[in-house]
């Protein structure tokens, strides 16, 4: 447990999507997002942001990926591909993936295992609460409640996941050079499901992951 300081995660307070996948390399992550890893370059945060400015196109995401211990992360700016069903199916194939999304008016936590959705809910939206006895719901709600009114977005949830995984991805770490590229949403595994996940309902319990 790293005891992540939520104040060190300003990158997770505004529009962003982040995934954490066990055992993949950054190249494998990019491939499963539908991107060409051959286009990736090691860029720091400022240099990577210039990729979005230079693209000038709508429907383009900035992806920055890296490996921390057993886990590969992918931080996405200006997009939500890492929250789409098809992308998470690919990312989690043969392994497991956590996804945290925050946009204007929509926050989503997901956990996928070997191509199957285990949990998918919108914090604070009781009708999306999973029926699983060991759901992340209570932990996510408690993390957000501890920072209520602090304008921290989904940073408390990202901190919760980071502590669970035992890795550090704070502002200082993410500012450094990581493989970075842009991805047109049309090249991603599929189109998004829509602007809400509330209609999917709870996911049935899955057997323990053995990977």
PDB file of C-alpha atoms in Angstrom:
ATOM      1  CA  UNK A   1       0.000   0.000   0.000  1.00  0.00           C
ATOM      2  CA  UNK A   2       1.523   3.294  -1.103  1.00  0.00           C
ATOM      3  CA  UNK A   3      -0.846   5.709   0.685  1.00  0.00           C
ATOM      4  CA  UNK A   4      -1.247   7.922  -2.386  1.00  0.00           C
ATOM      5  CA  UNK A   5      -1.843  11.616  -1.636  1.00  0.00           C
ATOM      6  CA  UNK A   6      -4.897  12.660  -3.658  1.00  0.00           C
ATOM      7  CA  UNK A   7      -3.406  16.148  -3.983  1.00  0.00           C
ATOM      8  CA  UNK A   8      -0.577  14.637  -6.048  1.00  0.00           C
ATOM      9  CA  UNK A   9      -3.030  13.419  -8.705  1.00  0.00           C
ATOM     10  CA  UNK A  10      -4.203  16.635 -10.353  1.00  0.00           C
ATOM     11  CA  UNK A  11      -4.040  14.790 -13.695  1.00  0.00           C
ATOM     12  CA  UNK A  12      -7.020  12.696 -12.496  1.00  0.00           C
ATOM     13  CA  UNK A  13      -9.286  15.580 -11.436  1.00  0.00           C
ATOM     14  CA  UNK A  14     -10.546  16.666 -14.870  1.00  0.00           C
ATOM     15  CA  UNK A  15     -11.609  14.975 -18.101  1.00  0.00           C
ATOM     16  CA  UNK A  16      -9.505  11.837 -18.434  1.00  0.00           C
ATOM     17  CA  UNK A  17      -9.658   8.061 -18.620  1.00  0.00           C
ATOM     18  CA  UNK A  18      -7.032   5.732 -17.181  1.00  0.00           C
ATOM     19  CA  UNK A  19      -6.657   1.974 -17.403  1.00  0.00           C
ATOM     20  CA  UNK A  20      -4.402  -0.375 -15.464  1.00  0.00           C
ATOM     21  CA  UNK A  21      -3.766  -3.819 -16.965  1.00  0.00           C
ATOM     22  CA  UNK A  22      -1.719  -6.599 -15.446  1.00  0.00           C
ATOM     23  CA  UNK A  23       1.246  -8.014 -17.329  1.00  0.00           C
ATOM     24  CA  UNK A  24       1.149  -6.078 -20.616  1.00  0.00           C
ATOM     25  CA  UNK A  25       3.851  -3.949 -22.202  1.00  0.00           C
ATOM     26  CA  UNK A  26       3.054  -0.422 -23.433  1.00  0.00           C
ATOM     27  CA  UNK A  27       3.218  -1.699 -27.027  1.00  0.00           C
ATOM     28  CA  UNK A  28       0.639  -4.394 -26.221  1.00  0.00           C
ATOM     29  CA  UNK A  29      -1.577  -1.791 -24.555  1.00  0.00           C
ATOM     30  CA  UNK A  30      -1.475   0.460 -27.614  1.00  0.00           C
ATOM     31  CA  UNK A  31      -2.307  -2.478 -29.882  1.00  0.00           C
ATOM     32  CA  UNK A  32      -5.338  -3.402 -27.787  1.00  0.00           C
ATOM     33  CA  UNK A  33      -6.544   0.199 -27.924  1.00  0.00           C
ATOM     34  CA  UNK A  34      -6.338  -0.048 -31.718  1.00  0.00           C
ATOM     35  CA  UNK A  35      -3.251   2.162 -32.039  1.00  0.00           C
ATOM     36  CA  UNK A  36       0.007   1.532 -33.889  1.00  0.00           C
ATOM     37  CA  UNK A  37       2.780   1.230 -31.273  1.00  0.00           C
ATOM     38  CA  UNK A  38       5.293   2.071 -33.983  1.00  0.00           C
ATOM     39  CA  UNK A  39       3.977   5.636 -33.837  1.00  0.00           C
ATOM     40  CA  UNK A  40       4.735   6.018 -30.121  1.00  0.00           C
ATOM     41  CA  UNK A  41       7.568   8.265 -28.929  1.00  0.00           C
ATOM     42  CA  UNK A  42       8.880   8.839 -25.399  1.00  0.00           C
ATOM     43  CA  UNK A  43       7.550  12.308 -24.601  1.00  0.00           C
ATOM     44  CA  UNK A  44       7.131  14.250 -21.390  1.00  0.00           C
ATOM     45  CA  UNK A  45       3.740  15.688 -20.459  1.00  0.00           C
ATOM     46  CA  UNK A  46       4.222  19.003 -22.255  1.00  0.00           C
ATOM     47  CA  UNK A  47       5.596  17.420 -25.418  1.00  0.00           C
ATOM     48  CA  UNK A  48       2.768  14.889 -25.456  1.00  0.00           C
ATOM     49  CA  UNK A  49       0.135  17.605 -25.117  1.00  0.00           C
ATOM     50  CA  UNK A  50       1.551  19.200 -28.257  1.00  0.00           C
ATOM     51  CA  UNK A  51       0.534  16.059 -30.164  1.00  0.00           C
ATOM     52  CA  UNK A  52      -3.121  16.897 -29.499  1.00  0.00           C
ATOM     53  CA  UNK A  53      -2.640  20.529 -30.467  1.00  0.00           C
ATOM     54  CA  UNK A  54      -0.902  19.515 -33.675  1.00  0.00           C
ATOM     55  CA  UNK A  55      -3.636  17.038 -34.641  1.00  0.00           C
ATOM     56  CA  UNK A  56      -6.323  19.716 -34.701  1.00  0.00           C
ATOM     57  CA  UNK A  57      -9.000  17.054 -35.110  1.00  0.00           C
ATOM     58  CA  UNK A  58     -12.012  16.163 -33.044  1.00  0.00           C
ATOM     59  CA  UNK A  59     -12.376  12.555 -31.994  1.00  0.00           C
ATOM     60  CA  UNK A  60      -8.649  12.157 -31.319  1.00  0.00           C
ATOM     61  CA  UNK A  61      -7.301  10.937 -27.976  1.00  0.00           C
ATOM     62  CA  UNK A  62      -3.828  11.307 -26.513  1.00  0.00           C
ATOM     63  CA  UNK A  63      -2.567   8.032 -25.057  1.00  0.00           C
ATOM     64  CA  UNK A  64       0.428   7.781 -22.717  1.00  0.00           C
ATOM     65  CA  UNK A  65       1.389   4.320 -21.518  1.00  0.00           C
ATOM     66  CA  UNK A  66       4.046   2.754 -19.344  1.00  0.00           C
ATOM     67  CA  UNK A  67       4.817  -0.190 -17.087  1.00  0.00           C
ATOM     68  CA  UNK A  68       4.952   0.058 -13.282  1.00  0.00           C
ATOM     69  CA  UNK A  69       5.813  -3.237 -11.638  1.00  0.00           C
ATOM     70  CA  UNK A  70       3.336  -5.837 -12.873  1.00  0.00           C
ATOM     71  CA  UNK A  71       0.925  -3.225 -14.203  1.00  0.00           C
ATOM     72  CA  UNK A  72       0.723  -1.274 -17.448  1.00  0.00           C
ATOM     73  CA  UNK A  73      -1.100   2.035 -17.307  1.00  0.00           C
ATOM     74  CA  UNK A  74      -2.618   4.085 -20.089  1.00  0.00           C
ATOM     75  CA  UNK A  75      -3.672   7.660 -19.380  1.00  0.00           C
ATOM     76  CA  UNK A  76      -5.994   9.086 -22.022  1.00  0.00           C
ATOM     77  CA  UNK A  77      -6.687  12.770 -22.543  1.00  0.00           C
ATOM     78  CA  UNK A  78      -9.558  14.185 -24.616  1.00  0.00           C
ATOM     79  CA  UNK A  79     -11.141  10.782 -25.048  1.00  0.00           C
ATOM     80  CA  UNK A  80     -12.850   7.868 -23.361  1.00  0.00           C
ATOM     81  CA  UNK A  81     -11.779   4.864 -25.446  1.00  0.00           C
ATOM     82  CA  UNK A  82     -10.431   3.220 -22.298  1.00  0.00           C
ATOM     83  CA  UNK A  83     -13.970   3.026 -20.924  1.00  0.00           C
ATOM     84  CA  UNK A  84     -15.559   1.407 -23.992  1.00  0.00           C
ATOM     85  CA  UNK A  85     -16.759  -2.165 -23.804  1.00  0.00           C
ATOM     86  CA  UNK A  86     -14.859  -3.310 -26.865  1.00  0.00           C
ATOM     87  CA  UNK A  87     -11.569  -1.736 -25.801  1.00  0.00           C
ATOM     88  CA  UNK A  88     -11.817  -3.196 -22.301  1.00  0.00           C
ATOM     89  CA  UNK A  89     -12.662  -6.610 -23.738  1.00  0.00           C
ATOM     90  CA  UNK A  90      -9.384  -6.490 -25.674  1.00  0.00           C
ATOM     91  CA  UNK A  91      -7.314  -4.993 -22.848  1.00  0.00           C
ATOM     92  CA  UNK A  92      -8.421  -7.567 -20.293  1.00  0.00           C
ATOM     93  CA  UNK A  93      -8.137 -10.606 -22.568  1.00  0.00           C
ATOM     94  CA  UNK A  94      -6.029 -13.157 -20.684  1.00  0.00           C
ATOM     95  CA  UNK A  95      -5.499 -10.745 -17.796  1.00  0.00           C
ATOM     96  CA  UNK A  96      -7.381  -8.089 -15.785  1.00  0.00           C
ATOM     97  CA  UNK A  97      -8.012  -4.362 -16.233  1.00  0.00           C
ATOM     98  CA  UNK A  98      -9.231  -1.490 -14.080  1.00  0.00           C
ATOM     99  CA  UNK A  99     -10.732   1.575 -15.775  1.00  0.00           C
ATOM    100  CA  UNK A 100     -11.552   4.957 -14.231  1.00  0.00           C
ATOM    101  CA  UNK A 101     -13.299   7.637 -16.299  1.00  0.00           C
ATOM    102  CA  UNK A 102     -14.270  11.201 -15.482  1.00  0.00           C
ATOM    103  CA  UNK A 103     -15.907  13.585 -17.956  1.00  0.00           C
ATOM    104  CA  UNK A 104     -18.334  16.471 -17.746  1.00  0.00           C
ATOM    105  CA  UNK A 105     -21.273  14.885 -15.940  1.00  0.00           C
ATOM    106  CA  UNK A 106     -20.140  11.236 -16.067  1.00  0.00           C
ATOM    107  CA  UNK A 107     -17.847   9.253 -13.771  1.00  0.00           C
ATOM    108  CA  UNK A 108     -17.420   5.485 -14.219  1.00  0.00           C
ATOM    109  CA  UNK A 109     -15.465   2.749 -12.435  1.00  0.00           C
ATOM    110  CA  UNK A 110     -14.971  -0.595 -14.186  1.00  0.00           C
ATOM    111  CA  UNK A 111     -13.157  -3.845 -13.510  1.00  0.00           C
ATOM    112  CA  UNK A 112     -12.742  -6.417 -16.295  1.00  0.00           C
ATOM    113  CA  UNK A 113     -11.242  -9.895 -16.245  1.00  0.00           C
ATOM    114  CA  UNK A 114     -10.346 -12.029 -19.286  1.00  0.00           C
ATOM    115  CA  UNK A 115     -12.686 -10.189 -21.629  1.00  0.00           C
ATOM    116  CA  UNK A 116     -15.618 -10.135 -19.207  1.00  0.00           C
ATOM    117  CA  UNK A 117     -16.991  -7.179 -17.248  1.00  0.00           C
ATOM    118  CA  UNK A 118     -16.973  -7.892 -13.507  1.00  0.00           C
ATOM    119  CA  UNK A 119     -18.013  -4.439 -12.263  1.00  0.00           C
ATOM    120  CA  UNK A 120     -19.302  -1.331 -14.018  1.00  0.00           C
ATOM    121  CA  UNK A 121     -20.904   1.504 -12.063  1.00  0.00           C
ATOM    122  CA  UNK A 122     -21.269   5.232 -11.753  1.00  0.00           C
ATOM    123  CA  UNK A 123     -20.307   6.395  -8.241  1.00  0.00           C
ATOM    124  CA  UNK A 124     -23.204   8.000  -6.440  1.00  0.00           C
ATOM    125  CA  UNK A 125     -25.772   6.494  -8.801  1.00  0.00           C
ATOM    126  CA  UNK A 126     -27.352   3.870  -6.572  1.00  0.00           C
ATOM    127  CA  UNK A 127     -29.220   2.197  -9.428  1.00  0.00           C
ATOM    128  CA  UNK A 128     -25.849   1.199 -10.979  1.00  0.00           C
ATOM    129  CA  UNK A 129     -24.593  -0.412  -7.762  1.00  0.00           C
ATOM    130  CA  UNK A 130     -23.361  -3.988  -8.398  1.00  0.00           C
ATOM    131  CA  UNK A 131     -25.008  -6.849  -6.552  1.00  0.00           C
ATOM    132  CA  UNK A 132     -21.632  -8.467  -5.805  1.00  0.00           C
ATOM    133  CA  UNK A 133     -20.914  -8.867  -2.094  1.00  0.00           C
ATOM    134  CA  UNK A 134     -17.244  -8.000  -2.708  1.00  0.00           C
ATOM    135  CA  UNK A 135     -17.985  -5.020  -4.961  1.00  0.00           C
ATOM    136  CA  UNK A 136     -15.689  -1.984  -5.092  1.00  0.00           C
ATOM    137  CA  UNK A 137     -18.757   0.213  -4.579  1.00  0.00           C
ATOM    138  CA  UNK A 138     -18.324   0.853  -0.843  1.00  0.00           C
ATOM    139  CA  UNK A 139     -14.603   1.550  -1.154  1.00  0.00           C
ATOM    140  CA  UNK A 140     -15.134   3.961  -4.040  1.00  0.00           C
ATOM    141  CA  UNK A 141     -17.977   5.768  -2.254  1.00  0.00           C
ATOM    142  CA  UNK A 142     -15.894   6.087   0.930  1.00  0.00           C
ATOM    143  CA  UNK A 143     -12.901   7.442  -0.994  1.00  0.00           C
ATOM    144  CA  UNK A 144     -15.021  10.091  -2.703  1.00  0.00           C
ATOM    145  CA  UNK A 145     -16.857  11.006   0.503  1.00  0.00           C
ATOM    146  CA  UNK A 146     -13.544  11.628   2.273  1.00  0.00           C
ATOM    147  CA  UNK A 147     -12.839  14.416  -0.234  1.00  0.00           C
ATOM    148  CA  UNK A 148     -16.346  15.751  -0.721  1.00  0.00           C
ATOM    149  CA  UNK A 149     -16.355  19.416  -1.697  1.00  0.00           C
ATOM    150  CA  UNK A 150     -12.644  19.462  -2.563  1.00  0.00           C
ATOM    151  CA  UNK A 151     -13.050  19.459  -6.367  1.00  0.00           C
ATOM    152  CA  UNK A 152     -10.826  16.387  -6.705  1.00  0.00           C
ATOM    153  CA  UNK A 153     -12.846  14.669  -9.432  1.00  0.00           C
ATOM    154  CA  UNK A 154     -12.066  10.967  -9.613  1.00  0.00           C
ATOM    155  CA  UNK A 155      -8.571  11.400  -8.156  1.00  0.00           C
ATOM    156  CA  UNK A 156      -9.620   9.706  -4.872  1.00  0.00           C
ATOM    157  CA  UNK A 157     -10.736   6.654  -6.869  1.00  0.00           C
ATOM    158  CA  UNK A 158      -7.508   6.582  -8.867  1.00  0.00           C
ATOM    159  CA  UNK A 159      -5.601   6.823  -5.570  1.00  0.00           C
ATOM    160  CA  UNK A 160      -7.629   3.897  -4.249  1.00  0.00           C
ATOM    161  CA  UNK A 161      -6.719   1.762  -7.268  1.00  0.00           C
ATOM    162  CA  UNK A 162      -3.053   2.778  -7.150  1.00  0.00           C
ATOM    163  CA  UNK A 163      -2.847   1.799  -3.491  1.00  0.00           C
ATOM    164  CA  UNK A 164      -4.551  -1.514  -4.227  1.00  0.00           C
ATOM    165  CA  UNK A 165      -2.039  -2.245  -7.000  1.00  0.00           C
ATOM    166  CA  UNK A 166       0.918  -0.968  -4.987  1.00  0.00           C
ATOM    167  CA  UNK A 167       2.189   1.460  -7.633  1.00  0.00           C
ATOM    168  CA  UNK A 168       2.800   5.211  -7.873  1.00  0.00           C
ATOM    169  CA  UNK A 169       1.554   7.354 -10.747  1.00  0.00           C
ATOM    170  CA  UNK A 170       1.453  10.844  -9.310  1.00  0.00           C
ATOM    171  CA  UNK A 171       1.895  14.143 -11.155  1.00  0.00           C
ATOM    172  CA  UNK A 172       5.681  13.987 -10.908  1.00  0.00           C
ATOM    173  CA  UNK A 173       5.830  10.458 -12.319  1.00  0.00           C
ATOM    174  CA  UNK A 174       3.426  11.174 -15.168  1.00  0.00           C
ATOM    175  CA  UNK A 175       5.256  14.381 -16.086  1.00  0.00           C
ATOM    176  CA  UNK A 176       8.279  12.362 -17.206  1.00  0.00           C
ATOM    177  CA  UNK A 177       8.819  10.806 -20.636  1.00  0.00           C
ATOM    178  CA  UNK A 178       6.477   7.921 -21.465  1.00  0.00           C
ATOM    179  CA  UNK A 179       5.563   6.305 -24.799  1.00  0.00           C
ATOM    180  CA  UNK A 180       2.909   8.612 -26.263  1.00  0.00           C
ATOM    181  CA  UNK A 181       0.755   8.776 -29.380  1.00  0.00           C
ATOM    182  CA  UNK A 182      -2.603   9.965 -30.638  1.00  0.00           C
ATOM    183  CA  UNK A 183      -5.486   7.670 -31.518  1.00  0.00           C
ATOM    184  CA  UNK A 184      -8.416   8.525 -33.753  1.00  0.00           C
ATOM    185  CA  UNK A 185     -11.568   7.125 -32.165  1.00  0.00           C
ATOM    186  CA  UNK A 186     -12.525   5.610 -35.527  1.00  0.00           C
ATOM    187  CA  UNK A 187      -9.456   3.359 -35.200  1.00  0.00           C
ATOM    188  CA  UNK A 188     -10.416   2.101 -31.726  1.00  0.00           C
ATOM    189  CA  UNK A 189     -11.988  -1.374 -31.361  1.00  0.00           C
ATOM    190  CA  UNK A 190     -15.523   0.050 -31.627  1.00  0.00           C
ATOM    191  CA  UNK A 191     -17.725   3.063 -31.115  1.00  0.00           C
ATOM    192  CA  UNK A 192     -18.687   4.060 -27.551  1.00  0.00           C
ATOM    193  CA  UNK A 193     -21.761   2.598 -25.880  1.00  0.00           C
ATOM    194  CA  UNK A 194     -23.238   6.032 -25.282  1.00  0.00           C
ATOM    195  CA  UNK A 195     -23.068   8.696 -22.593  1.00  0.00           C
ATOM    196  CA  UNK A 196     -24.192   6.508 -19.708  1.00  0.00           C
ATOM    197  CA  UNK A 197     -23.697   2.985 -18.433  1.00  0.00           C
ATOM    198  CA  UNK A 198     -26.719   2.992 -16.142  1.00  0.00           C
ATOM    199  CA  UNK A 199     -28.811   0.743 -18.347  1.00  0.00           C
ATOM    200  CA  UNK A 200     -26.452  -2.220 -18.219  1.00  0.00           C
ATOM    201  CA  UNK A 201     -27.378  -3.333 -14.716  1.00  0.00           C
ATOM    202  CA  UNK A 202     -25.217  -5.249 -12.270  1.00  0.00           C
ATOM    203  CA  UNK A 203     -22.772  -7.826 -13.554  1.00  0.00           C
ATOM    204  CA  UNK A 204     -23.129 -11.389 -12.205  1.00  0.00           C
ATOM    205  CA  UNK A 205     -20.340 -12.586  -9.899  1.00  0.00           C
ATOM    206  CA  UNK A 206     -17.329 -14.087 -11.654  1.00  0.00           C
ATOM    207  CA  UNK A 207     -14.967 -16.837 -10.430  1.00  0.00           C
ATOM    208  CA  UNK A 208     -11.682 -15.671  -8.874  1.00  0.00           C
ATOM    209  CA  UNK A 209      -9.046 -14.620 -11.393  1.00  0.00           C
ATOM    210  CA  UNK A 210      -6.303 -17.224 -11.565  1.00  0.00           C
ATOM    211  CA  UNK A 211      -3.819 -15.362 -13.748  1.00  0.00           C
TER     212      UNK A 211
END
